[in-house]
Short mmCIF file of C-alpha atoms in Angstrom, two decimals:
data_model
loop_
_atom_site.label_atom_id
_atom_site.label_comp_id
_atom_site.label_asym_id
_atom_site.label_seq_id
_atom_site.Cartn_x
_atom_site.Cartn_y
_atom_site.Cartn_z
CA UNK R 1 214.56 22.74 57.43
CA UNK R 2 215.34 22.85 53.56
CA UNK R 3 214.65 26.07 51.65
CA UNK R 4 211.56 24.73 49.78
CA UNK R 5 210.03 23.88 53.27
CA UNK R 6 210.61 27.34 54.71
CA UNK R 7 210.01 28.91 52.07
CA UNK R 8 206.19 26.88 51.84
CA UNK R 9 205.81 27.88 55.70
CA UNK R 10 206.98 31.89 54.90
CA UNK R 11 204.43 31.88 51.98
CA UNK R 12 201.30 29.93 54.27
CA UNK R 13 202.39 32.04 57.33
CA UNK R 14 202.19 35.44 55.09
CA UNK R 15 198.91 34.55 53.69
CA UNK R 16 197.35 33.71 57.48
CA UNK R 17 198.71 36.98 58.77
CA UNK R 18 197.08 38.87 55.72
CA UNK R 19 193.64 36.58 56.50
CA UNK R 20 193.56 37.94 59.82
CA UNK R 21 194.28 41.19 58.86
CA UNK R 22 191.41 41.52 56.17
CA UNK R 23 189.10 39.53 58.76
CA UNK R 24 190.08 42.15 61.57
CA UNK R 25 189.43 44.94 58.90
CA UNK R 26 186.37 43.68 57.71
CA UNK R 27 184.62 43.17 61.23
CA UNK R 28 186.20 46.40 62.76
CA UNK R 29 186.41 49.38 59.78
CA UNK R 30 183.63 47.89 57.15
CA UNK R 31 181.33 46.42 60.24
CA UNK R 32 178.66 48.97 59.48
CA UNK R 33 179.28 49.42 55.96
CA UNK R 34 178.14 45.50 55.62
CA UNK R 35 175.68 45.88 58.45
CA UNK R 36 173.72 48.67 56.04
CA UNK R 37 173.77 46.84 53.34
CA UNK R 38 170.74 46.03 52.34
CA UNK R 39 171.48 42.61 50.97
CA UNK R 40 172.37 41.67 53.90
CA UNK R 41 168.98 40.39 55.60
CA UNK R 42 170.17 38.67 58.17
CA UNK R 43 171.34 41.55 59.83
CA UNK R 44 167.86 43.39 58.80
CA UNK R 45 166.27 40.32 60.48
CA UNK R 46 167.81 40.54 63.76
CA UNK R 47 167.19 44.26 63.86
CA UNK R 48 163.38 43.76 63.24
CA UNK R 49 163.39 41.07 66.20
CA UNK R 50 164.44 43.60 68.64
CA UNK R 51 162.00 45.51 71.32
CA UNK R 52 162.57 49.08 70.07
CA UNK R 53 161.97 51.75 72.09
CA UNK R 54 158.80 54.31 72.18
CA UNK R 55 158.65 58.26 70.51
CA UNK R 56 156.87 59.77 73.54
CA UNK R 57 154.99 63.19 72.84
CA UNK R 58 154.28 64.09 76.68
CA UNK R 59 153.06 60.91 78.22
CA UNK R 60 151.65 59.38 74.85
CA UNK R 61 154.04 57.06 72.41
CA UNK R 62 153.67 58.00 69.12
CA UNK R 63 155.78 55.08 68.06
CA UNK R 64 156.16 51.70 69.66
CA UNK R 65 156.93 48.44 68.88
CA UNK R 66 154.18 45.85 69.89
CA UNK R 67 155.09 41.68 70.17
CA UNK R 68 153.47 39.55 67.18
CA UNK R 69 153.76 35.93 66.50
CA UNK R 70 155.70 36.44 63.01
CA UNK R 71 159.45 36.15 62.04
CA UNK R 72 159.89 40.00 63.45
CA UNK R 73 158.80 39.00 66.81
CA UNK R 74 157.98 43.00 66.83
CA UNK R 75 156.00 45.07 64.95
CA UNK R 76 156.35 48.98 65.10
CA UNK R 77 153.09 50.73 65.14
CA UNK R 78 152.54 55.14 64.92
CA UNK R 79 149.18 56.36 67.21
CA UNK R 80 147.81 59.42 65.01
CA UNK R 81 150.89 58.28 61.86
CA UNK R 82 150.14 61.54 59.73
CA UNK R 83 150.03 63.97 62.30
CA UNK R 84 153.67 63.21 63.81
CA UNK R 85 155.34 61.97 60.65
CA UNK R 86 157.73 64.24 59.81
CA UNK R 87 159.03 64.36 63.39
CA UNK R 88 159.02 60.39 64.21
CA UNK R 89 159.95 58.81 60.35
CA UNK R 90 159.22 55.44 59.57
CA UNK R 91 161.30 52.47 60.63
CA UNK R 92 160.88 50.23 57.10
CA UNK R 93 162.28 46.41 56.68
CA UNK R 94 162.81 47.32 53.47
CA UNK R 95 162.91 51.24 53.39
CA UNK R 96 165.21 51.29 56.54
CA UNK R 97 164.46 54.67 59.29
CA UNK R 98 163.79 58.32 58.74
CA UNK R 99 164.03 61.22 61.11
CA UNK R 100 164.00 60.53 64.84
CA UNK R 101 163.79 56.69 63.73
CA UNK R 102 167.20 57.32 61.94
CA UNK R 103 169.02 59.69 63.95
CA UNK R 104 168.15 58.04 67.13
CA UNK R 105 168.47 54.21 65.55
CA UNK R 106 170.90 53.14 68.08
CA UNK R 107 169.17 54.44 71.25
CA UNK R 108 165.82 52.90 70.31
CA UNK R 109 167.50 49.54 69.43
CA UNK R 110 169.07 49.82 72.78
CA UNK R 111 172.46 49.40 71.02
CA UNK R 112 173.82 52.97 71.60
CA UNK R 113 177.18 52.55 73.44
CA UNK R 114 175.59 55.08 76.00
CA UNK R 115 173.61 51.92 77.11
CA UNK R 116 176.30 50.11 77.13
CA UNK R 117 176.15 49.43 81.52
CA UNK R 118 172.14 48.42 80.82
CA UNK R 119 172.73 46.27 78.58
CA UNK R 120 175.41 44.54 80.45
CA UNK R 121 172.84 44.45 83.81
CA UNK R 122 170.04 42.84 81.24
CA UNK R 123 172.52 40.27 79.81
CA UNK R 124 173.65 39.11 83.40
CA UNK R 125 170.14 39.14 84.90
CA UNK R 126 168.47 37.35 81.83
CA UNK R 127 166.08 40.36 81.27
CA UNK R 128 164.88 40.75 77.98
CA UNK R 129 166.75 43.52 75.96
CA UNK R 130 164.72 47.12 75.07
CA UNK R 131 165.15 49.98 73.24
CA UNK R 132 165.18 53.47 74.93
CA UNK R 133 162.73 55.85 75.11
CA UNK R 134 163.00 59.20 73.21
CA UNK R 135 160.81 61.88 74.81
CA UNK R 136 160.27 64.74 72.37
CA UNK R 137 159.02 68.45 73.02
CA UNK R 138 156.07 68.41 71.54
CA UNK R 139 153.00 69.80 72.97
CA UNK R 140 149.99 66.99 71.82
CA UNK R 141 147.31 69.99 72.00
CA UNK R 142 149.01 72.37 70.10
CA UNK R 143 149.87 70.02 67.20
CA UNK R 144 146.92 68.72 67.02
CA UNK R 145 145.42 72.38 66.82
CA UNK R 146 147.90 72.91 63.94
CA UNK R 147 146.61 70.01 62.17
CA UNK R 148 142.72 70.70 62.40
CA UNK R 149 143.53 74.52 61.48
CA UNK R 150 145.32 73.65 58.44
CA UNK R 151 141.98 72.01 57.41
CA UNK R 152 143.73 69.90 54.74
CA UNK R 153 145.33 72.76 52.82
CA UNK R 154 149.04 72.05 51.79
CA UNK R 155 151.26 73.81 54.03
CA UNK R 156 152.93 73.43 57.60
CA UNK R 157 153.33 75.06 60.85
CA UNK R 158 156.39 75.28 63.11
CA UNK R 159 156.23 76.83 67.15
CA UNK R 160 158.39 77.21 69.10
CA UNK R 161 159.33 78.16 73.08
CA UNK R 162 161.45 81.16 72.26
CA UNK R 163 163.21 81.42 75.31
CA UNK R 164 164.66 77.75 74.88
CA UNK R 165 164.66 76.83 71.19
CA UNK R 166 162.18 74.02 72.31
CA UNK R 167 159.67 73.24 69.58
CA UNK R 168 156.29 72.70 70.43
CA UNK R 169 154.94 72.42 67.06
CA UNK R 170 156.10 70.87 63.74
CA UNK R 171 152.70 69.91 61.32
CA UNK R 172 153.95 69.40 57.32
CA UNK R 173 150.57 68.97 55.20
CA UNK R 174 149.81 66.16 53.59
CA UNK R 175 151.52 63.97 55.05
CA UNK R 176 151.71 59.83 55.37
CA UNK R 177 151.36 57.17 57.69
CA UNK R 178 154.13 55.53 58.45
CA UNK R 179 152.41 52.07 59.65
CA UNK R 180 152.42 51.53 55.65
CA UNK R 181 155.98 51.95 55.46
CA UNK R 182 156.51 49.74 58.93
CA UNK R 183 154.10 47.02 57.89
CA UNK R 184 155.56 43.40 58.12
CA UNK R 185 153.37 42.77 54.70
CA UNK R 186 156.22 43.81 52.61
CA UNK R 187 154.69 43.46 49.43
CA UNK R 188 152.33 46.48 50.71
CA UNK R 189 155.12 48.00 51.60
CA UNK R 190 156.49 48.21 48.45
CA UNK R 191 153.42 49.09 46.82
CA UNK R 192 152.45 51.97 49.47
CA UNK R 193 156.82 53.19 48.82
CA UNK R 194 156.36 53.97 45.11
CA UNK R 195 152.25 55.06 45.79
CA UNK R 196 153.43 57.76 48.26
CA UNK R 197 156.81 58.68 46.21
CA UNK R 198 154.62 58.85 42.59
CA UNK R 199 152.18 61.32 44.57
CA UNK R 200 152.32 65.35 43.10
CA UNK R 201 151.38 66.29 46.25
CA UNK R 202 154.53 65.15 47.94
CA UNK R 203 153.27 63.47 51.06
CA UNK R 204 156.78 62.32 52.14
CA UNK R 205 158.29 66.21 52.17
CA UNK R 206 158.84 67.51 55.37
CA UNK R 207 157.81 71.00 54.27
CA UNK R 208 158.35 72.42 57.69
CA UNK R 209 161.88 72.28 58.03
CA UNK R 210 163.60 70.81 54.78
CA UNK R 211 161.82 72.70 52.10
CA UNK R 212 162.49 76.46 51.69
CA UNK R 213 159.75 78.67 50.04
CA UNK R 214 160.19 82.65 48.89
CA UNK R 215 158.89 84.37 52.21
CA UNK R 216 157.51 87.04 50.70
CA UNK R 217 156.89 90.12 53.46
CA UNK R 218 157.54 88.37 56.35
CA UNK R 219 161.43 88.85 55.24
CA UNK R 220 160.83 92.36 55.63
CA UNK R 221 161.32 91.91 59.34
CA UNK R 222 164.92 90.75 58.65
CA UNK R 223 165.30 94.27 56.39
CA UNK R 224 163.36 96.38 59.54
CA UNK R 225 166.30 94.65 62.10
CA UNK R 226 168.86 95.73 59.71
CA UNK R 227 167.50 98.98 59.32
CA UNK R 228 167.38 99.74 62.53
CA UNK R 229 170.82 98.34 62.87
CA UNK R 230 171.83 101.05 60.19
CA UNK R 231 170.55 103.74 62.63
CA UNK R 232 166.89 104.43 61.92
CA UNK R 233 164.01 103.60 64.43
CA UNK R 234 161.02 103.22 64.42
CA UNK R 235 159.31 107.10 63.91
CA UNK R 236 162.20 107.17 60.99
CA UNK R 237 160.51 108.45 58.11
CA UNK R 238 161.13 106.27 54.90
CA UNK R 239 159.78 107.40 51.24
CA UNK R 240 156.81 105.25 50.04
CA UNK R 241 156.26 106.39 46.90
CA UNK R 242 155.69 104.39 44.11
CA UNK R 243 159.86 102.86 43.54
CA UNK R 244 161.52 102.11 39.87
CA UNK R 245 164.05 99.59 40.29
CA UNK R 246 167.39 100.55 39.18
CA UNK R 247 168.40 99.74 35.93
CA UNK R 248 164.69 98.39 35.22
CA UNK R 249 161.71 99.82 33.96
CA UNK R 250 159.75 97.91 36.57
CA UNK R 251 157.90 99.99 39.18
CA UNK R 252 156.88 98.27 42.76
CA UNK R 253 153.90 99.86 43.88
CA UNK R 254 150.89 100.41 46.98
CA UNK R 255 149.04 102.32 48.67
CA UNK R 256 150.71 103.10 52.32
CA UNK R 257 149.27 105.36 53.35
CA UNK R 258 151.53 108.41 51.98
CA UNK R 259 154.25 109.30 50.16
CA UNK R 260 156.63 109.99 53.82
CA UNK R 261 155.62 107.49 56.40
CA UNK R 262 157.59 105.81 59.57
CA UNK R 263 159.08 102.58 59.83
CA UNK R 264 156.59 101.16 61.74
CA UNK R 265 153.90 102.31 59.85
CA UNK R 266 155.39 100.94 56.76
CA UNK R 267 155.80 97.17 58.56
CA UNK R 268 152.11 97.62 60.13
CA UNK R 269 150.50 97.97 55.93
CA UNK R 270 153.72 95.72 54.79
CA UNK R 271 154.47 98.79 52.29
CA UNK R 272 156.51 97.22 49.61
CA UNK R 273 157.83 100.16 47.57
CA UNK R 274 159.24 101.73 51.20
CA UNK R 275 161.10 98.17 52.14
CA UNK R 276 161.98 97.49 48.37
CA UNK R 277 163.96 101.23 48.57
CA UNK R 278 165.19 100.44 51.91
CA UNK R 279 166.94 97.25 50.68
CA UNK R 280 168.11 99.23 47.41
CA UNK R 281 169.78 101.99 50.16
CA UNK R 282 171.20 99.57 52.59
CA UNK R 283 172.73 97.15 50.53
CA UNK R 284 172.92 93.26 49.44
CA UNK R 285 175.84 93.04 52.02
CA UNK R 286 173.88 94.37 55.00
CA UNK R 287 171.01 92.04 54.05
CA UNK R 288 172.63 89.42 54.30
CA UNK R 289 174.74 89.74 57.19
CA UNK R 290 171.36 90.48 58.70
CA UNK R 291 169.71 87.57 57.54
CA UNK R 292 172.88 84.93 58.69
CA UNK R 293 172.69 86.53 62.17
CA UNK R 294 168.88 85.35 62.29
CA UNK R 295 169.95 81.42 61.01
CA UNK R 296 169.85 81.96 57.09
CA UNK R 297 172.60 79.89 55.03
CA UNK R 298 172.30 77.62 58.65
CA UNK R 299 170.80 73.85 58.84
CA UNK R 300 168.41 73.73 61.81
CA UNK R 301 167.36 69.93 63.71
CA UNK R 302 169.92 67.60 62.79
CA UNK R 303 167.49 65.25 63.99
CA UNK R 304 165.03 65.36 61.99
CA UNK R 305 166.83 67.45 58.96
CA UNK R 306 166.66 70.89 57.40
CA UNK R 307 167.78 73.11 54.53
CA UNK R 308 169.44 76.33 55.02
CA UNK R 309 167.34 79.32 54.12
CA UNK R 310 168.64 81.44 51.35
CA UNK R 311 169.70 84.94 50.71
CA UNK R 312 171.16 85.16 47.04
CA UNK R 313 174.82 86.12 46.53
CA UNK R 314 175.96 88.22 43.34
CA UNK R 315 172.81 90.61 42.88
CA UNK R 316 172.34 93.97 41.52
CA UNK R 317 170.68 96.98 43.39
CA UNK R 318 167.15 95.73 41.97
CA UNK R 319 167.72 92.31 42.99
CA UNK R 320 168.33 93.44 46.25
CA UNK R 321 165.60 95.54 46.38
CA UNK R 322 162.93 92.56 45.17
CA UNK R 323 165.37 90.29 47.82
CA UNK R 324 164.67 92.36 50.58
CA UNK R 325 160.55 92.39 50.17
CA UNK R 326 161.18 88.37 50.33
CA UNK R 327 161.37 87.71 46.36
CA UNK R 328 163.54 86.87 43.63
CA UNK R 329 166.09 84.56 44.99
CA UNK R 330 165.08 84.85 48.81
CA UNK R 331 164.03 81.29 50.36
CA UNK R 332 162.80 80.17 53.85
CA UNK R 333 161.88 77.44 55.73
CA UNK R 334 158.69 78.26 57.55
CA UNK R 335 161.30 76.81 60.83
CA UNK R 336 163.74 79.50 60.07
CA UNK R 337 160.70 82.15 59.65
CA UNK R 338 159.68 81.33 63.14
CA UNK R 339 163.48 81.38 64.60
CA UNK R 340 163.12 85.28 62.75
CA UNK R 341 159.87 86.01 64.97
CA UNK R 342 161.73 84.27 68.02
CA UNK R 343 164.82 85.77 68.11
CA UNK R 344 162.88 89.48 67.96
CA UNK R 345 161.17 88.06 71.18
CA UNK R 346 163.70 86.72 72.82
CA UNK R 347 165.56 90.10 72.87
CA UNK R 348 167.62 89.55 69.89
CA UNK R 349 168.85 86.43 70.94
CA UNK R 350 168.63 83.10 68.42
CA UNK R 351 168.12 80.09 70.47
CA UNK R 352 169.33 77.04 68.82
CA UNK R 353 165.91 74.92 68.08
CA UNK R 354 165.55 71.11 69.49
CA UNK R 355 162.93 68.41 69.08
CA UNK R 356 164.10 66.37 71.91
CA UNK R 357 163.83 66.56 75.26
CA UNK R 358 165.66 63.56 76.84
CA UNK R 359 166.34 60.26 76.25
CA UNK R 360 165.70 57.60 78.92
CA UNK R 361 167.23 54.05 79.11
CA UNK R 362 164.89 50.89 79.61
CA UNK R 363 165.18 51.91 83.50
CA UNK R 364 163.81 55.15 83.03
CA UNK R 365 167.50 56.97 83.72
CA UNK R 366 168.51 60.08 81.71
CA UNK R 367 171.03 58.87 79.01
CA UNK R 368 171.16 62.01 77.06
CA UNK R 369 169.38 65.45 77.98
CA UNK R 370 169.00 68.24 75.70
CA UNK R 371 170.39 71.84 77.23
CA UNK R 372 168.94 75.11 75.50
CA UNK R 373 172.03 76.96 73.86
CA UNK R 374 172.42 80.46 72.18
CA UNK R 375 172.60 79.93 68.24
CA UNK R 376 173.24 83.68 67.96
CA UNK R 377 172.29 87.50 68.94
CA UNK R 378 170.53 88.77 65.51
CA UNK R 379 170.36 92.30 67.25
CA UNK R 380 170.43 94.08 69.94
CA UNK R 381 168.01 94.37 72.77
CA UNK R 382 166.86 97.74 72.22
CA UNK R 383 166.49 96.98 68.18
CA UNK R 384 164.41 94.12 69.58
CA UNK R 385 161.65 95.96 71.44
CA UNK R 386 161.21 98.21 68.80
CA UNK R 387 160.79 95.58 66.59
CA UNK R 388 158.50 93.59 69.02
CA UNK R 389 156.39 96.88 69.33
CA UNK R 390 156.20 97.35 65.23
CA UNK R 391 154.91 93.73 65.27
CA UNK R 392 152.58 94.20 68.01
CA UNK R 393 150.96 97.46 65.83
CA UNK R 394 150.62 94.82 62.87
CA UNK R 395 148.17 92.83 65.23
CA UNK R 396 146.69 95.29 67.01
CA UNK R 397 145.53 97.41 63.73
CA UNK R 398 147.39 96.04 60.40
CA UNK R 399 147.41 92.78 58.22
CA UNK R 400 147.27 90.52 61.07
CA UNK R 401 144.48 91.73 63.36
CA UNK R 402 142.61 88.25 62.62
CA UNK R 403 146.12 86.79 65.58
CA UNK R 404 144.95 88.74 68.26
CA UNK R 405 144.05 87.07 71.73
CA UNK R 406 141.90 89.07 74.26
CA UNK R 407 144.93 89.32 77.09
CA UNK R 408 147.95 88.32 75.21
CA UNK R 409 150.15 90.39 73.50
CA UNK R 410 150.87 89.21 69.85
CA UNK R 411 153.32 90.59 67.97
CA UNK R 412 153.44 89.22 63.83
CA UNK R 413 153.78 89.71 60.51
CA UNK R 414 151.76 88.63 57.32
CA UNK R 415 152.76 87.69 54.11
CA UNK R 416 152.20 86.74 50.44
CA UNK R 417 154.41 85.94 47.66
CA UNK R 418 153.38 85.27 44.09
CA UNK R 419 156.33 82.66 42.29
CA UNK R 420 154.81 82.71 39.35
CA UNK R 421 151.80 83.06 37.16
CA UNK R 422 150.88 79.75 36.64
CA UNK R 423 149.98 78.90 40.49
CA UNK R 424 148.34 80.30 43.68
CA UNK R 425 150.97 82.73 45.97
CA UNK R 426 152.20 81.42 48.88
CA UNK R 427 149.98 82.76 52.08
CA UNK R 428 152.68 83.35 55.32
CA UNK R 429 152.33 84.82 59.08
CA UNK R 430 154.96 84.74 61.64
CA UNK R 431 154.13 85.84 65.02
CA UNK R 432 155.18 85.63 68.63
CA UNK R 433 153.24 85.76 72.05
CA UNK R 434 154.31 86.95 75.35
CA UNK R 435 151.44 84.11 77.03
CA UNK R 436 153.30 81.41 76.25
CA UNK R 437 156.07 82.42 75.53
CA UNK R 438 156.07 81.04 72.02
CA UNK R 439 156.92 82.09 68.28
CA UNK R 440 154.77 79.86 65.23
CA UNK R 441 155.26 80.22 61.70
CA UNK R 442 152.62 79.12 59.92
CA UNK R 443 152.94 78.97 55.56
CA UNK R 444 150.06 77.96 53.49
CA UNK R 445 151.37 76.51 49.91
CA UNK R 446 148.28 76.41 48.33
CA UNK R 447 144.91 77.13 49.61
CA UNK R 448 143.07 76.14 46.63
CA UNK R 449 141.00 79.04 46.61
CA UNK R 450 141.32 82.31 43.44
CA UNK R 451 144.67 83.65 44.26
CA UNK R 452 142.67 87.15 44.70
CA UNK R 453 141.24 85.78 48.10
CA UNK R 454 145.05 85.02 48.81
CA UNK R 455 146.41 86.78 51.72
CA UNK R 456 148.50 85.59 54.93
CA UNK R 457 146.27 87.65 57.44
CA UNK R 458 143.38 86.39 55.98
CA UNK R 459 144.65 82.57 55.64
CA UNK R 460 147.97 81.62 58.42
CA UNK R 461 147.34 84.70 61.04
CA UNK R 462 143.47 82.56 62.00
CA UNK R 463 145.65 79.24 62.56
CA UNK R 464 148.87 80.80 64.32
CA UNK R 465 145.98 82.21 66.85
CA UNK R 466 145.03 78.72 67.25
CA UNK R 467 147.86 77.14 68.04
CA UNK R 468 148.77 80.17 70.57
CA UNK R 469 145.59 79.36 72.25
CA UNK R 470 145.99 75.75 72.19
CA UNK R 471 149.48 76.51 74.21
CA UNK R 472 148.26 78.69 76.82
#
């Protein structure tokens, strides 16, 4: 062979071996890069024509996908959409999957390489392929109780089992229904995407878990856990009177009941000169520590998605001191307010929180199973019970007497916290019961009533009763 020949066969054989190697690329390292993009319909097709898998919340789906005679061969349909949207997401054509549509995509489709042995078994027998079930741990009563005793006020309410981290509840008001995302009309699709994302009112936030909100005195149970951390208890006296931030000339204020009270006493009327000096005296530092130990600064539900709650770095004495009644820079989830009010239960122990159960292959076998784990210990066991027994004296005769349950023992703690002038404070309660064993947040964002009838006993503490009740 002559050197133009070889060197013709060199060049062709170089440029085959670097085809194969950019084909082998391509379909191994950018296969899902150019199976998400959404150009690239045929792929979206094919996903659309496949029997996903049902949401289950106890033995009702709350997403399915039903056969119709179009090009989809399946349409997915949502039983009660609004109520369960922030948990189950949509699954769009043209908007793709949110939430538990998203994060559990592949099991649903049936694709997940968990499946891998069913699939194999449906492809030799000639049975149709189908998605996998995802059973969450939702209680159906309990949300829908949420739902009704939110009574259309903007808001949401988390619950859950604090001995497991199990959520029962999970209602973010208003919300959407996701059949007008999933429809195969996709020219109402469209039109209901920019309707719902052009909305003020936000219908598509998940204000349960991935919008954080200044707690107002509900925080002051993470400042009562580190100030009994510090030493005190619960007969410690604290000053009450009237406080002048440092290096301010503003004054927090209210009536406690006395210039010398106790610690309890000062949680029970949610004094807020007492806890606004007790943050001053025990530091930014402690604060905070205190506050990371209970799940601030930490992202909750993966499944479903969450932002940290915040305690602010770099602040003065009086920016503590406003930080540690649940203002200035302080921010909460109403999920992370409840993990406060369930760790305090549960002994001082954070359990990390979970939204499903178990997942089940088209033959009904356990692929996946969710096991409780420990998040945390936010304080110790005795700084727990005195907590729990503050909170039960805030029930039993302070701001939240409107939670209590003839037989159950409800501990909680009410709050309100004014942003700004311009709109209506924030209404809060976070409680736990010993019958069921449950913790609920519940956080009103705007009640649409005078912001002088604004109060979280008055408002949350009626609807975390209800969904206590609806749980028992």
């Amino acid at each position: 062979m002559n050197r133009p020949i070889r060197g013709v066969a060199v060049t062709a054989m170089v440029m085959f071996t670097a085809l194969l190697v950019n084909l082998s690329y391509l379909y191994v390292g950018q296969q899902d890069y150019l199976n998400e993009r959404p150009e690239n319909r045929r792929v979206a097709d094919a996903r659309f024509g496949q029997d996903r898998g049902p949401i289950m919340v106890g033995n009702t789906a709350v997403a399915q996908s039903k056969p119709v005679k179009d090009r989809f061969k399946f349409q997915r349909s949502y039983a009660q959409g609004k109520l369960y949207a922030p948990v189950t997401g949509f699954y769009s054509y043209l908007y793709r999957t949110s939430a538990l549509e998203a994060s559990y995509s592949a099991e649903l489709s049936g694709v997940d390489d968990s499946q891998f042995l069913t699939r194999l078994i449906n492809g030799l027998s000639g049975a149709t392929p189908r998605g996998a079930t995802v059973e969450t741990t939702l209680d159906a009563k309990a949300q829908k109780a949420a739902w009704d005793a939110l009574d259309g006020r903007k808001g949401a309410v988390v619950a859950i089992d604090y001995t497991t981290g199990a959520v029962k509840t999970l209602v973010s008001y208003p919300s959407y229904d996701p059949n007008d995302l999933a429809t195969h009309d996709l020219a109402a699709s469209t039109e209901a995407w920019k309707r719902l994302n052009a909305d003020p009112a936000r219908p598509l936030a998940n204000r349960a878990t991935r919008e954080i909100y200044s707690p107002g005195s509900t925080f002051k149970l993470v400042t009562a856990a580190a100030a009994l951390d510090s030493g005190m208890s619960a007969d410690t006296e604290v000053d009450a009177s009237p406080f002048k931030l440092p290096g301010s000339t503003k004054v927090i204020a209210g009536g406690c009941g006395g210039t010398k009270i106790t610690l309890a006493q000062a949680l029970k009327v949610s004094c807020n000169p007492a806890f606004a000096r007790l943050g001053a005296e025990l530091g930014a530092d402690a604060l905070r520590e205190q506050a990371e130990k209970f799940g601030f600064g930490t992202k909750f539900l993966d499944d479903i998605g969450s932002a940290a709650s915040v305690f602010p770095e770099d602040i003065d004495a009086a920016q503590t001191a406003m930080s540690a009644i649940g203002e200035y820079e302080t921010a909460a989830t109403p999920l992370q307010m409840a993990m406060v009010s369930a760790a305090i239960a549960n002994g001082g122990t954070v359990m990390d929180p979970y939204i499903v159960n178990q997942v089940l292959d088209s033959d009904l076998k356990v692929v996946s199973r969710t096991r409780p784990s420990q998040q945390s210990v936010a304080l110790s066991d005795q700084n727990a019970q005195e907590l729990q027994s503050m909170m039960v004296e805030v029930v039993q005769s302070g701001t939240g007497f409107r939670a209590q349950i003839p037989g159950v023992t409800v501990g909680g703690k009410t709050g309100t916290a004014r942003t700004s002038p311009d709109r209506n404070p924030y209404a809060w309660f976070t409680a736990w019961a010993d019958d069921p064993s449950v913790a609920v947040c519940v956080f009103i964002e705007d009640a649409e009533i005078p912001s002088t009838e604004i109060a979280g006993g008055r408002l949350a503490a009626p609807i975390a009763k209800a969904v206590i009740e609806a749980l028992r």
